[in-house]
Amino acid sequence: MAILKHGALQPNDWLTVADDAALPEGKPAVVSLDRWLKERDTLIGRNTPIGVKLKSDQSPVALKEDLERLALIVLEFPKFTDGRGYSHARTLRQRLGYKGELRASGQVLRDQYLFMDRCGIDSIEIADEAKVDGYLESLGEFSIWYQPAADRRPTVRALRAAKRTEPSGGSAVVRESVAASWAY
Amino acid sequence: MTVQVVTANRLRDGVIVWLTADLGWSEEFTESRPLRDEAEAKAALEAAGVAVKARLVVGPYLAEVDETPEGLKPNSARERIRASRLPTITPDQGSWTGRIEG
Amino acid sequence: MYRYDEFDATFVAERVKQFRGQVERRLAGELGEDEFRPLRLQNGLYLQLHAYMLRIAVPYGVLSSKQLRKLAFIARRYDKGFGHFTTRQNIQFNWPELVDVPDILDHLASVEMHAIQTSGNCIRNVTADHFAGVAPDEIEDPRVWAEIIRQWSTLHPEFAFLPRKFKIAVTGASHDRAAVKFHDIGLKMVKNEAGEIGFEVIVGGGMGRTPAIGPTIRGFLPKQHLLSYLEAVLRVYNLLGRRDNLYKARIKILVAATGTQEFARLVEEEWARIKDGALTLPAEEVARIERYFQPPAYEKLPAISTELETAKRGDATFARWLKANTHAHKVDGYSIVTISLKPEGGAPGDASADQMDLIADLADEYSFKELRVTHHQNLVLPNVRKQDLYALWQRLAAVRLANPNVGFLTDIIACPGLDYCNLANARSIPIAQRLSRRFNDFQRLEEIGELRLNISGCINACGHHHAGNIGILGVDKQGEEFYQITLGGSSKDDSSIGKIIGPAFAIDQVADAVENIVNVYLEKRTGQDERFLETFRRVGIDPFKEKVYGNSQARRPAAE
């Protein structure tokens, strides 16, 4: 399983740990929400980074008080047609102000990546490393955005406003925003 | 067991096709391969599965048919319409202009 | 009407390019059908019974003559010479090849059209009152708001994989012509006590397997908050709507299960968090969109046209059409004209390429180059000078497009049914054909008066049978077609869901059954002023039942 994060393939430093397994010493670990809620006090005491994985029917609001302690939150997409993770992502980024890594896991297809990116998911698990170019290409398929989301891309309203004040077009706005992407 | 045939739509143009005796695909229902038992049906669906992987057809399934002295006949409203390859609406009535007869 | 600026044009071009790539990946085997299916659906492409079907968005039913000509071109070049206007103000082509669809989308983009989100579990093409902007009973033009919603919902990243499809309708008039209570969200423009205009928000209506009349969850929503409120509704639905059962996944099921009050509370709670954020509509943005919908250059004309009065007196056939197919306009001296796409023996909503070209010419000559598509599957010329009506009618009559049956029994809504549709259980069009032949007597139609008859080929109810005064639903019994009849439905202000009269009928029995139903109405009504629906509500279903099943001719209840 490869991790695509901020435009590049990266090694997966995180170990997903089953609920009944011991946590690895000195290695970043991801636990389930159930385990987090049950063993929160012990897990907080660890010196290595910890993350939580949410199923698609689990609200991230349960992590509201712990967001600063979490270096990673994994959202599960059991099927690509299950779109709850998009709302969870925006809730985490825009309502709860989560700044850490937000990762999509499960059935993450190329043609969903852009939607995920717009909702504030900044890393994805991809099954086939050979397909990484397609995923990256998908981020560049559009330059016009009709609604604000969790990303910094300018909406078409901003482009129109920029064009009114700067008749040469809104290209400066576009460039600035791309540079600012993945900053939450 | 009732006789069955395998039918699907062709990927490129969506046209309805039937699995033939030589495991090819025909636009003619009458060229369907009759499947008379479970084993034949299973083998035919496997052949169709290969065609799906080869991007020839989409959504193959088994359809029941009647075997008559005049040959195979579809035995539901749906499959009769599919076998005719046209809507049932008569061309002289309304706006169905059916370029297909030309 | 709305015109694309450089940004809209860029976006649609990018979308076509993306879909072209997706089709290439499908043909190359990089995408399986399971992965490709939602992608093609979100571009309006179905795989139907005979072939692919492409559903093209006509945003809120507004169409230019140039666009209609392009549709005619597509019908000829890529299809079999005709198209089908749908109950959601869209148009469908029944025979395109997958490999041609990216090119078709390029042609559409050249006239500022697309097929985005006309299918799939996303926010679908927004519909509106087909008389928007010209109706005398209008509080405010809903097209402005429909366009704002269209833009906001386009490729919305959060709502591309909802539990199920999502339909929004907007009306700005006091009479509901957009069936707002039968939509996932219905928006009705209203005036509050302070005289401000806003929206009444209705959520959780729908047709389908479980018909529901949507309850109002907010009586007045200030206009600038429209998008944040919609986003709150959609977010609650995306998170809480059922995903375990396809038939229980629509928002109407969630609203019913949660309770209207609790659902409204959840929405308000979410809305409070996002209310004054980036979705708030600045006045200048609304004004920018409003400028696209400025009235055309109407002439100052007398309210009564003497030419029209003379023609009406001299030609009874014209007078009949005038009465049924034209409607009051907000500007003196103008009329709204409905072109019936319901000829005797025809497929409701179908138009040939030649008809499309001709109607486009008529729109150029008589209606400021603009048309509307109605959810009744007719076309509208919204701005015709009264003095031109007689000439226009002659042109229409010459090509059998002057059927004077708008609002009457033969103005039938029908889905494509089993003749085309992969989901259908029974054919719809042949039923419409039979009824249109049986009742092809205009004097009789006038005598019967306003009567909405709707036909669906399956329980998905694309033919709105639940909302028909007489509704006909095709069902499948062991592979054969039967038809269930419902009475008393309405999608107007007095919305109601039709009640099943009894056992289903075989195809040859349907016209007799409808005839019997109509005869009971004629016999029981207090006078010609009492509409079918009113009589039905007054006398109940029993007299109809007795007549329909009581005589041996229509008996033979075909199926239980």
Short mmCIF file of C-alpha atoms in Angstrom, two decimals, chain C residues 176-395:
data_model
loop_
_atom_site.label_atom_id
_atom_site.label_comp_id
_atom_site.label_asym_id
_atom_site.label_seq_id
_atom_site.Cartn_x
_atom_site.Cartn_y
_atom_site.Cartn_z
CA ASP C 176 -46.99 25.94 -8.08
CA ARG C 177 -46.08 24.79 -11.59
CA ALA C 178 -42.84 23.12 -10.51
CA ALA C 179 -44.24 20.40 -8.19
CA VAL C 180 -42.06 21.67 -5.34
CA LYS C 181 -43.68 19.41 -2.77
CA PHE C 182 -42.58 16.32 -4.71
CA HIS C 183 -38.86 17.12 -4.63
CA ASP C 184 -36.01 16.30 -2.27
CA ILE C 185 -35.88 20.06 -1.72
CA GLY C 186 -38.63 22.34 -2.94
CA LEU C 187 -38.08 26.10 -2.76
CA LYS C 188 -41.00 28.44 -2.95
CA MET C 189 -40.39 32.18 -2.99
CA VAL C 190 -42.53 33.91 -0.40
CA LYS C 191 -42.96 37.33 1.15
CA ASN C 192 -42.66 37.64 4.92
CA GLU C 193 -44.54 40.07 7.17
CA ALA C 194 -41.87 42.70 6.68
CA GLY C 195 -42.42 42.48 2.92
CA GLU C 196 -39.05 40.85 2.26
CA ILE C 197 -38.76 38.04 -0.24
CA GLY C 198 -37.20 34.75 0.78
CA PHE C 199 -37.72 31.02 0.47
CA GLU C 200 -40.07 28.56 2.05
CA VAL C 201 -37.97 25.40 2.29
CA ILE C 202 -39.74 22.10 1.73
CA VAL C 203 -37.71 18.93 2.26
CA GLY C 204 -38.39 15.25 1.76
CA GLY C 205 -41.04 15.08 -0.91
CA GLY C 206 -40.77 12.61 -3.72
CA MET C 207 -42.34 10.05 -5.98
CA GLY C 208 -40.87 6.58 -6.38
CA ARG C 209 -41.70 3.55 -4.30
CA THR C 210 -42.66 5.62 -1.27
CA PRO C 211 -44.40 8.77 -2.48
CA ALA C 212 -44.29 11.66 -0.04
CA ILE C 213 -45.46 15.24 0.05
CA GLY C 214 -42.60 17.20 1.50
CA PRO C 215 -43.07 19.07 4.77
CA THR C 216 -41.90 22.64 5.22
CA ILE C 217 -38.87 22.78 7.49
CA ARG C 218 -38.43 26.55 7.31
CA GLY C 219 -41.15 29.04 6.53
CA PHE C 220 -38.84 31.88 5.55
CA LEU C 221 -35.20 31.76 4.59
CA PRO C 222 -33.54 35.08 3.72
CA LYS C 223 -32.24 34.89 0.17
CA GLN C 224 -28.59 35.54 0.94
CA HIS C 225 -28.48 32.39 3.05
CA LEU C 226 -29.86 30.06 0.40
CA LEU C 227 -26.64 28.20 -0.32
CA SER C 228 -25.50 27.77 3.28
CA TYR C 229 -28.92 26.40 4.15
CA LEU C 230 -28.88 23.99 1.22
CA GLU C 231 -25.40 22.89 2.22
CA ALA C 232 -26.62 22.21 5.76
CA VAL C 233 -29.54 20.10 4.48
CA LEU C 234 -27.25 18.16 2.16
CA ARG C 235 -24.65 17.57 4.86
CA VAL C 236 -27.22 16.21 7.30
CA TYR C 237 -28.54 13.95 4.54
CA ASN C 238 -25.10 12.82 3.39
CA LEU C 239 -24.21 11.78 6.92
CA LEU C 240 -27.50 10.34 8.12
CA GLY C 241 -29.32 9.11 5.01
CA ARG C 242 -29.55 5.34 4.80
CA ARG C 243 -26.95 3.56 2.73
CA ASP C 244 -27.93 0.00 3.56
CA ASN C 245 -31.04 -0.15 1.40
CA LEU C 246 -31.36 1.45 -2.04
CA TYR C 247 -35.11 1.81 -1.63
CA LYS C 248 -34.83 3.65 1.67
CA ALA C 249 -31.97 5.94 0.77
CA ARG C 250 -33.83 9.05 -0.40
CA ILE C 251 -34.07 12.02 1.95
CA LYS C 252 -37.85 11.59 2.26
CA ILE C 253 -37.22 8.36 4.22
CA LEU C 254 -34.75 10.14 6.52
CA VAL C 255 -37.15 13.04 7.11
CA ALA C 256 -40.04 10.67 7.85
CA ALA C 257 -37.94 8.48 10.16
CA THR C 258 -36.33 11.41 11.99
CA GLY C 259 -39.50 13.45 12.21
CA THR C 260 -39.87 16.81 10.50
CA GLN C 261 -39.19 18.81 13.64
CA GLU C 262 -36.06 16.89 14.62
CA PHE C 263 -34.79 16.94 11.04
CA ALA C 264 -35.33 20.70 10.90
CA ARG C 265 -33.46 21.04 14.18
CA LEU C 266 -30.47 19.09 12.85
CA VAL C 267 -30.38 21.29 9.77
CA GLU C 268 -30.66 24.49 11.79
CA GLU C 269 -27.86 23.30 14.08
CA GLU C 270 -25.54 22.66 11.15
CA TRP C 271 -26.65 25.84 9.43
CA ALA C 272 -25.84 27.95 12.50
CA ARG C 273 -22.20 26.84 12.14
CA ILE C 274 -21.80 27.81 8.48
CA LYS C 275 -24.46 30.49 8.08
CA ASP C 276 -22.32 33.58 7.74
CA GLY C 277 -19.40 31.97 5.98
CA ALA C 278 -18.17 31.92 2.42
CA LEU C 279 -21.50 30.73 1.03
CA THR C 280 -23.34 33.91 1.94
CA LEU C 281 -24.45 35.50 -1.29
CA PRO C 282 -23.28 39.08 -1.73
CA ALA C 283 -25.84 41.39 -3.28
CA GLU C 284 -23.56 42.11 -6.22
CA GLU C 285 -23.33 38.41 -7.11
CA VAL C 286 -27.12 38.12 -7.12
CA ALA C 287 -27.33 41.30 -9.17
CA ARG C 288 -24.79 39.88 -11.64
CA ILE C 289 -26.94 36.78 -12.20
CA GLU C 290 -30.13 38.88 -12.31
CA ARG C 291 -28.74 40.89 -15.21
CA TYR C 292 -28.84 37.75 -17.36
CA PHE C 293 -32.55 37.41 -16.77
CA GLN C 294 -33.62 40.93 -17.67
CA PRO C 295 -36.85 40.99 -19.68
CA PRO C 296 -36.41 41.15 -23.46
CA ALA C 297 -37.25 44.35 -25.34
CA TYR C 298 -41.01 44.11 -25.11
CA GLU C 299 -43.01 46.48 -27.24
CA LYS C 300 -45.65 48.66 -25.70
CA LEU C 301 -48.81 46.99 -26.92
CA PRO C 302 -52.47 47.25 -26.04
CA ALA C 303 -53.76 44.51 -23.75
CA ILE C 304 -56.26 43.46 -26.38
CA SER C 305 -55.14 42.78 -29.93
CA THR C 306 -57.81 43.51 -32.50
CA GLU C 307 -56.09 41.22 -35.03
CA LEU C 308 -56.30 38.39 -32.54
CA GLU C 309 -59.94 39.07 -31.72
CA THR C 310 -60.84 39.04 -35.41
CA ALA C 311 -58.94 35.81 -36.09
CA LYS C 312 -60.51 34.15 -33.07
CA ARG C 313 -64.01 34.99 -34.26
CA GLY C 314 -63.29 33.79 -37.75
CA ASP C 315 -61.63 30.47 -37.01
CA ALA C 316 -63.10 28.12 -34.43
CA THR C 317 -60.18 25.66 -34.63
CA PHE C 318 -57.76 28.45 -33.86
CA ALA C 319 -59.99 29.69 -31.04
CA ARG C 320 -59.92 26.23 -29.47
CA TRP C 321 -56.11 26.10 -29.58
CA LEU C 322 -55.91 29.65 -28.26
CA LYS C 323 -58.00 28.72 -25.25
CA ALA C 324 -56.09 25.56 -24.37
CA ASN C 325 -52.51 26.31 -25.39
CA THR C 326 -51.96 29.97 -24.56
CA HIS C 327 -51.60 31.49 -21.12
CA ALA C 328 -51.71 34.94 -19.57
CA HIS C 329 -48.45 36.90 -19.80
CA LYS C 330 -47.27 39.53 -17.33
CA VAL C 331 -46.81 42.05 -20.13
CA ASP C 332 -49.79 43.54 -21.95
CA GLY C 333 -50.15 42.40 -25.53
CA TYR C 334 -48.10 39.22 -25.06
CA SER C 335 -49.00 35.57 -24.55
CA ILE C 336 -47.25 32.43 -23.40
CA VAL C 337 -47.70 29.62 -25.92
CA THR C 338 -47.43 25.92 -25.12
CA ILE C 339 -46.55 23.68 -28.05
CA SER C 340 -48.07 20.30 -27.29
CA LEU C 341 -45.74 17.35 -27.85
CA LYS C 342 -48.70 15.02 -27.36
CA PRO C 343 -50.08 14.31 -30.83
CA GLU C 344 -52.66 11.61 -31.36
CA GLY C 345 -50.85 8.28 -31.32
CA GLY C 346 -47.51 9.86 -30.45
CA ALA C 347 -44.89 9.26 -27.79
CA PRO C 348 -45.36 12.01 -25.17
CA GLY C 349 -42.42 14.39 -25.14
CA ASP C 350 -40.81 13.14 -28.34
CA ALA C 351 -39.75 15.63 -30.97
CA SER C 352 -38.11 14.89 -34.27
CA ALA C 353 -35.06 16.79 -35.47
CA ASP C 354 -37.20 18.53 -38.11
CA GLN C 355 -39.70 19.60 -35.47
CA MET C 356 -36.88 20.93 -33.28
CA ASP C 357 -35.49 22.97 -36.17
CA LEU C 358 -38.90 24.37 -37.00
CA ILE C 359 -39.68 25.24 -33.40
CA ALA C 360 -36.28 26.95 -33.16
CA ASP C 361 -37.21 29.05 -36.21
CA LEU C 362 -40.52 29.97 -34.61
CA ALA C 363 -38.73 30.97 -31.40
CA ASP C 364 -36.50 33.26 -33.48
CA GLU C 365 -39.43 34.83 -35.27
CA TYR C 366 -41.94 35.07 -32.48
CA SER C 367 -40.37 34.70 -29.04
CA PHE C 368 -37.03 36.50 -28.67
CA LYS C 369 -35.12 33.29 -29.55
CA GLU C 370 -36.12 31.62 -26.31
CA LEU C 371 -38.01 28.47 -25.34
CA ARG C 372 -38.89 26.49 -22.28
CA VAL C 373 -39.22 22.80 -21.59
CA THR C 374 -42.03 21.91 -19.20
CA HIS C 375 -42.13 19.02 -16.75
CA HIS C 376 -45.31 18.07 -18.58
CA GLN C 377 -43.02 17.30 -21.54
CA ASN C 378 -44.17 20.15 -23.76
CA LEU C 379 -42.29 23.12 -25.20
CA VAL C 380 -43.14 26.74 -24.52
CA LEU C 381 -42.65 29.95 -26.49
CA PRO C 382 -42.71 32.36 -23.57
CA ASN C 383 -43.00 35.72 -25.32
CA VAL C 384 -45.38 35.84 -28.28
CA ARG C 385 -47.14 39.05 -29.34
CA LYS C 386 -50.89 38.47 -29.31
CA GLN C 387 -51.14 39.86 -32.81
CA ASP C 388 -48.77 37.10 -34.02
CA LEU C 389 -50.67 34.19 -32.49
CA TYR C 390 -52.77 33.42 -35.53
CA ALA C 391 -49.78 33.30 -37.87
CA LEU C 392 -47.84 31.23 -35.37
CA TRP C 393 -50.71 28.80 -35.00
CA GLN C 394 -50.94 28.35 -38.77
CA ARG C 395 -47.26 27.50 -38.92
#
